[in-house]
PDB file of C-alpha atoms in Angstrom:
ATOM      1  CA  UNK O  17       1.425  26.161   6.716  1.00 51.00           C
ATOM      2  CA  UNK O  18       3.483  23.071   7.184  1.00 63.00           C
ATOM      3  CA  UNK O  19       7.492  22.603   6.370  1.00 81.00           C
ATOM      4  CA  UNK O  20       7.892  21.080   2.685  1.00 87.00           C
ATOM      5  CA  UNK O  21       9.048  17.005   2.737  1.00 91.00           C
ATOM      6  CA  UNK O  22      11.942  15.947   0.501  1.00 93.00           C
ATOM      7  CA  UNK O  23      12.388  12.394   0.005  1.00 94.00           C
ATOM      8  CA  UNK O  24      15.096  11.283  -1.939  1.00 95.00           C
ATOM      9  CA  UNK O  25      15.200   7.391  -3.120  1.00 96.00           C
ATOM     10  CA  UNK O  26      17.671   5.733  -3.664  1.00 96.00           C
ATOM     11  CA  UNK O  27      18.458   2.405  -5.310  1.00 96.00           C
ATOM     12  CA  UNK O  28      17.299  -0.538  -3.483  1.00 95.00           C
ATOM     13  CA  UNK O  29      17.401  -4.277  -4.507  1.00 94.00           C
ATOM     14  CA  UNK O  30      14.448  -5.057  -2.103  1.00 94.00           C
ATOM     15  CA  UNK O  31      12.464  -2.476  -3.674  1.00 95.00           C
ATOM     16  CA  UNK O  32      12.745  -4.265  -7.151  1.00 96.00           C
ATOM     17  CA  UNK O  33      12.203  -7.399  -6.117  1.00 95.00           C
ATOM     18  CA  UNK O  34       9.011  -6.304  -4.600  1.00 94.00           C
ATOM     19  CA  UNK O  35       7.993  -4.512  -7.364  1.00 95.00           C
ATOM     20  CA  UNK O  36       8.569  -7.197  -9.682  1.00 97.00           C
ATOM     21  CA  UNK O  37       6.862  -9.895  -7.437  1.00 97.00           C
ATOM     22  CA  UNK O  38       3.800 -10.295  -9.433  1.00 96.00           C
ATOM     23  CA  UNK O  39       5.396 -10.656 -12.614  1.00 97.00           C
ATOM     24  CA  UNK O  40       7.509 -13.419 -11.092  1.00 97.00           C
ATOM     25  CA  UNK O  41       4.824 -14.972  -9.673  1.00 97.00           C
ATOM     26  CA  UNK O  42       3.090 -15.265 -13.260  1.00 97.00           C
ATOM     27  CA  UNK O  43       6.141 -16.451 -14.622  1.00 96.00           C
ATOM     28  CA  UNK O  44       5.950 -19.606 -12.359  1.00 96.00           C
ATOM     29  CA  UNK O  45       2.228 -20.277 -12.536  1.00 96.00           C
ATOM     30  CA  UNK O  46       3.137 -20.162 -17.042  1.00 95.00           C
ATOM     31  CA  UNK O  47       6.057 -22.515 -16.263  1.00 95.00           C
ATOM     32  CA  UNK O  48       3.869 -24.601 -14.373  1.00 95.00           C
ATOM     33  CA  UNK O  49       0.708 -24.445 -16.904  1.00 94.00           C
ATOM     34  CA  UNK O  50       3.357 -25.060 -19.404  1.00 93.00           C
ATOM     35  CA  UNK O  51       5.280 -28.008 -17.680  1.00 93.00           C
ATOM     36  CA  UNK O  52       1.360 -29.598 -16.890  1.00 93.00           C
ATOM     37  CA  UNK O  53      -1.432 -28.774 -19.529  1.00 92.00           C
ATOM     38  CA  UNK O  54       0.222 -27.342 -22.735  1.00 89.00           C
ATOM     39  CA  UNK O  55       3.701 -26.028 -23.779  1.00 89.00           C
ATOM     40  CA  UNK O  56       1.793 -22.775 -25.392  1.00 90.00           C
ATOM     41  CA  UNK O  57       2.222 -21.168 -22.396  1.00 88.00           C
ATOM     42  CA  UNK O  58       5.943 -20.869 -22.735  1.00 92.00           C
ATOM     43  CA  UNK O  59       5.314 -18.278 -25.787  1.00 94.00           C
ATOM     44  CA  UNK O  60       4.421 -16.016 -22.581  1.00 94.00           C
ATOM     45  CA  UNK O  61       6.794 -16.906 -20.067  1.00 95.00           C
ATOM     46  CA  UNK O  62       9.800 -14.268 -21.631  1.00 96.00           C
ATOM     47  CA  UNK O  63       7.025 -11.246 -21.773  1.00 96.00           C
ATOM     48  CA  UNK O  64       5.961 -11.805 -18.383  1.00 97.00           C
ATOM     49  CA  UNK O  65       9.997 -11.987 -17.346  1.00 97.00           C
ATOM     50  CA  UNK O  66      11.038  -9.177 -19.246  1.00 97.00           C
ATOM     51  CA  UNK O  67       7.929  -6.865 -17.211  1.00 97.00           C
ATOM     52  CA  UNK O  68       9.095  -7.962 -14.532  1.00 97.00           C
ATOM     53  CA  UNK O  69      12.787  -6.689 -15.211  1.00 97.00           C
ATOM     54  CA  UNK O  70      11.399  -3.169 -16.216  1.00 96.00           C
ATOM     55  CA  UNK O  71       9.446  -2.775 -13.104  1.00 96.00           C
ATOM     56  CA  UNK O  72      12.750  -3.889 -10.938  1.00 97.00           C
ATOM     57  CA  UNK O  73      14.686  -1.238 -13.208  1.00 97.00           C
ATOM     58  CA  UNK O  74      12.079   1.096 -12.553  1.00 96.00           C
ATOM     59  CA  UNK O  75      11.117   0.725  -8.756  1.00 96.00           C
ATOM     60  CA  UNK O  76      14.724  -0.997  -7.728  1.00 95.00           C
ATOM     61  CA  UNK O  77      17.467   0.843  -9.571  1.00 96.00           C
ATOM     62  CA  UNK O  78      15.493   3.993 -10.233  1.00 96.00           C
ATOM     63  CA  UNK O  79      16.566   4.137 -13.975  1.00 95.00           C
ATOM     64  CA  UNK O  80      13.669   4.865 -16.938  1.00 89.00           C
ATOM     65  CA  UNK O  81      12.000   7.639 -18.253  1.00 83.00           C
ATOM     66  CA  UNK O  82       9.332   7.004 -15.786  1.00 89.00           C
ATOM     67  CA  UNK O  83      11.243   6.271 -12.305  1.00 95.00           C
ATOM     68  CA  UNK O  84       9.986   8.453  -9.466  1.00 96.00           C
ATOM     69  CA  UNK O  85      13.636   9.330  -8.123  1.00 96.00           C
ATOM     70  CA  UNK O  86      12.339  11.811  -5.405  1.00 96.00           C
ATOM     71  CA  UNK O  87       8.730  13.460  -3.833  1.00 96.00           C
ATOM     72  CA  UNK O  88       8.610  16.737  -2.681  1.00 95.00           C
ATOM     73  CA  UNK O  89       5.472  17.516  -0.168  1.00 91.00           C
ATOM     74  CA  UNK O  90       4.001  21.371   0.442  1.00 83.00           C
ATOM     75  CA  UNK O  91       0.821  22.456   1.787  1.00 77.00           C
ATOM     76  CA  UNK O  92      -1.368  20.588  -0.642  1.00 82.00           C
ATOM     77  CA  UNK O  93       0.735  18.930  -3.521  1.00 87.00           C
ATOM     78  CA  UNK O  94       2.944  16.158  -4.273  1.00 92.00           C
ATOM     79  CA  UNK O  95       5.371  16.647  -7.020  1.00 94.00           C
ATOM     80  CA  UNK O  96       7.352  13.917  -8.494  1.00 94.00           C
ATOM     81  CA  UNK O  97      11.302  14.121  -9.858  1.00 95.00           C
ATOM     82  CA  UNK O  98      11.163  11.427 -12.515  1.00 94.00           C
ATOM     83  CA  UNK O  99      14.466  10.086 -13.990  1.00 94.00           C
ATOM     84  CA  UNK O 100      14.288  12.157 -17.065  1.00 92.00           C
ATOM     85  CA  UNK O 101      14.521  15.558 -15.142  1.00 92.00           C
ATOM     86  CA  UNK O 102      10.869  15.965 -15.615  1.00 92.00           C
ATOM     87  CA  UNK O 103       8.943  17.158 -12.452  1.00 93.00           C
ATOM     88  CA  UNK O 104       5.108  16.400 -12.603  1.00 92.00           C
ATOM     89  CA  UNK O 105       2.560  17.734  -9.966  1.00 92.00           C
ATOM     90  CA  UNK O 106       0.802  14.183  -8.915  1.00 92.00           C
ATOM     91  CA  UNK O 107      -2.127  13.347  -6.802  1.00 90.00           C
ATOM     92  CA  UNK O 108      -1.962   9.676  -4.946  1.00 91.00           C
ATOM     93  CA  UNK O 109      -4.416   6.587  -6.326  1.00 89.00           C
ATOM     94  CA  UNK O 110      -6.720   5.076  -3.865  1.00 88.00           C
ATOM     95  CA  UNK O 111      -5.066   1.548  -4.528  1.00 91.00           C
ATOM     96  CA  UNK O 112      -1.510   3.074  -2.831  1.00 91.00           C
ATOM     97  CA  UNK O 113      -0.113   0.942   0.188  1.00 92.00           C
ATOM     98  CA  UNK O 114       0.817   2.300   3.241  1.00 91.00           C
ATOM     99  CA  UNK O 115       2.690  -0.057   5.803  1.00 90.00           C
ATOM    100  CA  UNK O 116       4.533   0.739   8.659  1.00 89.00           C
ATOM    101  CA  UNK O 117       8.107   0.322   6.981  1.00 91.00           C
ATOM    102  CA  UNK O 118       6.713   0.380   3.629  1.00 92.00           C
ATOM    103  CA  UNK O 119       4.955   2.440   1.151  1.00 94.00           C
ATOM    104  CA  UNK O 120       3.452   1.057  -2.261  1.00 94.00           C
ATOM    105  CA  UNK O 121       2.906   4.478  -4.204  1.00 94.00           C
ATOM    106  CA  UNK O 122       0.781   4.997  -6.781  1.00 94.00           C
ATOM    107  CA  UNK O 123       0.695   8.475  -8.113  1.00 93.00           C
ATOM    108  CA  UNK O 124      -0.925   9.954 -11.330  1.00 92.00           C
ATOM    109  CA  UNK O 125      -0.085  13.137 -12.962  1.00 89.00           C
ATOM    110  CA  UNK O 126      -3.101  16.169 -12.168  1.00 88.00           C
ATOM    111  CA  UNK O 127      -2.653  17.008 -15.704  1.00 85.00           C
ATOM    112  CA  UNK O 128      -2.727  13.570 -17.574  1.00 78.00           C
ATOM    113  CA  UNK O 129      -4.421  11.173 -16.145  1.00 68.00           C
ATOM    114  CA  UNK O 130      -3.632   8.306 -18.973  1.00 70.00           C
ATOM    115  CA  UNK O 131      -0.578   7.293 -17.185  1.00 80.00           C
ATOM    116  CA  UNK O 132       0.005   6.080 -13.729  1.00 88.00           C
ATOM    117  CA  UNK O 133       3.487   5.591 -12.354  1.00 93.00           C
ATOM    118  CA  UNK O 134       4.896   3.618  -8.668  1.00 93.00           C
ATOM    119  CA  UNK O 135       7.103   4.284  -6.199  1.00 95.00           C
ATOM    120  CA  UNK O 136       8.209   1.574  -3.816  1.00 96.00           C
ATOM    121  CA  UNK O 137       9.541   2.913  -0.496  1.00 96.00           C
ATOM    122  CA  UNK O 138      10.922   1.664   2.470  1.00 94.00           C
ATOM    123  CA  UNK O 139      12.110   2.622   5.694  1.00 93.00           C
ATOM    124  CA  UNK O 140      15.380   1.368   7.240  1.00 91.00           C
ATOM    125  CA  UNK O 141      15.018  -2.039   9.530  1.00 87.00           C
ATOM    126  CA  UNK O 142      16.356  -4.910  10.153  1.00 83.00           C
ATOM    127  CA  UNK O 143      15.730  -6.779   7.221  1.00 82.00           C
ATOM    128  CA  UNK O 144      17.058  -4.231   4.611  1.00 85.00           C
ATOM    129  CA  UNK O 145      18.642  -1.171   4.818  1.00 87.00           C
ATOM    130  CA  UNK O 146      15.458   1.270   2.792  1.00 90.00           C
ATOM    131  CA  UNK O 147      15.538   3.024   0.130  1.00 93.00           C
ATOM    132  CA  UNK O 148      14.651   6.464   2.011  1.00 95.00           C
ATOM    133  CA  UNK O 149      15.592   8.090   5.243  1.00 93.00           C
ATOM    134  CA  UNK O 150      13.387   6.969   8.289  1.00 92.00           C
ATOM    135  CA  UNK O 151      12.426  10.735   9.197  1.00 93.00           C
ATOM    136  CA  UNK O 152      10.976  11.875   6.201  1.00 92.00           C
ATOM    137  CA  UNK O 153       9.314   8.704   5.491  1.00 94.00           C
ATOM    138  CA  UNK O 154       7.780   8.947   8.731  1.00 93.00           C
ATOM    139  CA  UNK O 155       6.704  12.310   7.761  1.00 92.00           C
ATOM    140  CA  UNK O 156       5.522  11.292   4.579  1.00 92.00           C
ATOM    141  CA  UNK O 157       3.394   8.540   5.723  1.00 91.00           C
ATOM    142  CA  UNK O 158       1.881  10.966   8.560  1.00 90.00           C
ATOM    143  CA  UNK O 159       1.064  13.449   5.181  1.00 90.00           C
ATOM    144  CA  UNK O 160      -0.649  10.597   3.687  1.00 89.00           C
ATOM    145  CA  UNK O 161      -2.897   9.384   6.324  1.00 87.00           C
ATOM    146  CA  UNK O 162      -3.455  13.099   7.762  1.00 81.00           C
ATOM    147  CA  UNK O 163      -3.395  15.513   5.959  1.00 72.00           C
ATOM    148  CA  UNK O 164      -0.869  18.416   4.934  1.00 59.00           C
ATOM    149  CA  UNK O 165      -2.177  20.076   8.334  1.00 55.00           C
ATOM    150  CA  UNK O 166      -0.739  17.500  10.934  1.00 51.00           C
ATOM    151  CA  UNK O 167       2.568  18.027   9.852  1.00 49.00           C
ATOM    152  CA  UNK O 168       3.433  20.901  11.059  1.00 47.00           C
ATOM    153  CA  UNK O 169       6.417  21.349  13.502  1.00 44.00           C
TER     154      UNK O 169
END
């Protein structure tokens, strides 16, 4: 039996901006459509910025009914403290990224799967400061890629 992980996350710019990448990223390819082949594209450009703000509010400042604010780890399940005080049992989507200083997590509830929510973590360097402690995302990554059985102490 291995020791439960608690990771707390706190708010992190770099984690919103990295969750909200992509949506920037469309923004400027409908400003450039728009600026080149047709103006139409500009009806788009404030729905692509304003998903991009909710996944920074989300992933970055942690605040939404839907903003994983903390994992907890035990022998075989993951359970998620979402902003609202809800706790949800979750099991981790194959499409989840796993870096050394970084984790791209996408969970899904075991008992509705309709609805898929992320987690952005990362672990203090010299870049930016993390959004986690470095010891239990180190044990949290080891979970991941092992198994509940290689964490034991």
């Amino acid at each position: 039996m291995s020791n439960p992980i608690e990771l707390n996350l706190s708010p992190s710019r770099a984690a919103g901006i990295c969750a909200s990448l992509p949506w920037l990223a469309l923004s400027a390819v409908l400003l450039a459509i728009s600026l080149s082949i047709t103006p139409l594209a500009l009806v788009l450009l404030p729905v692509s910025l304003l998903l991009g703000w909710q996944e920074f509010r989300r992933c970055g400042r942690l605040r939404g009914a839907n903003a994983i604010i903390s994992l907890t780890t035990d022998d075989r399940h993951l359970r998620c403290q979402l902003a609202n005080g809800q706790e949800v049992t979750a099991r981790v989507c194959g499409c989840s990224s796993l870096g050394a200083s970084f984790l791209v997590l996408k969970v899904e509830s075991v008992v509705t799967r309709s609805d898929t929510m992320t987690a952005i973590l990362l672990s203090p360097s010299r870049l930016c400061r993390g959004n986690v402690s470095e010891q239990a995302f180190r044990r949290l990554r080891m979970w991941l890629v092992a198994g509940p059985a290689a964490i034991s102490r």
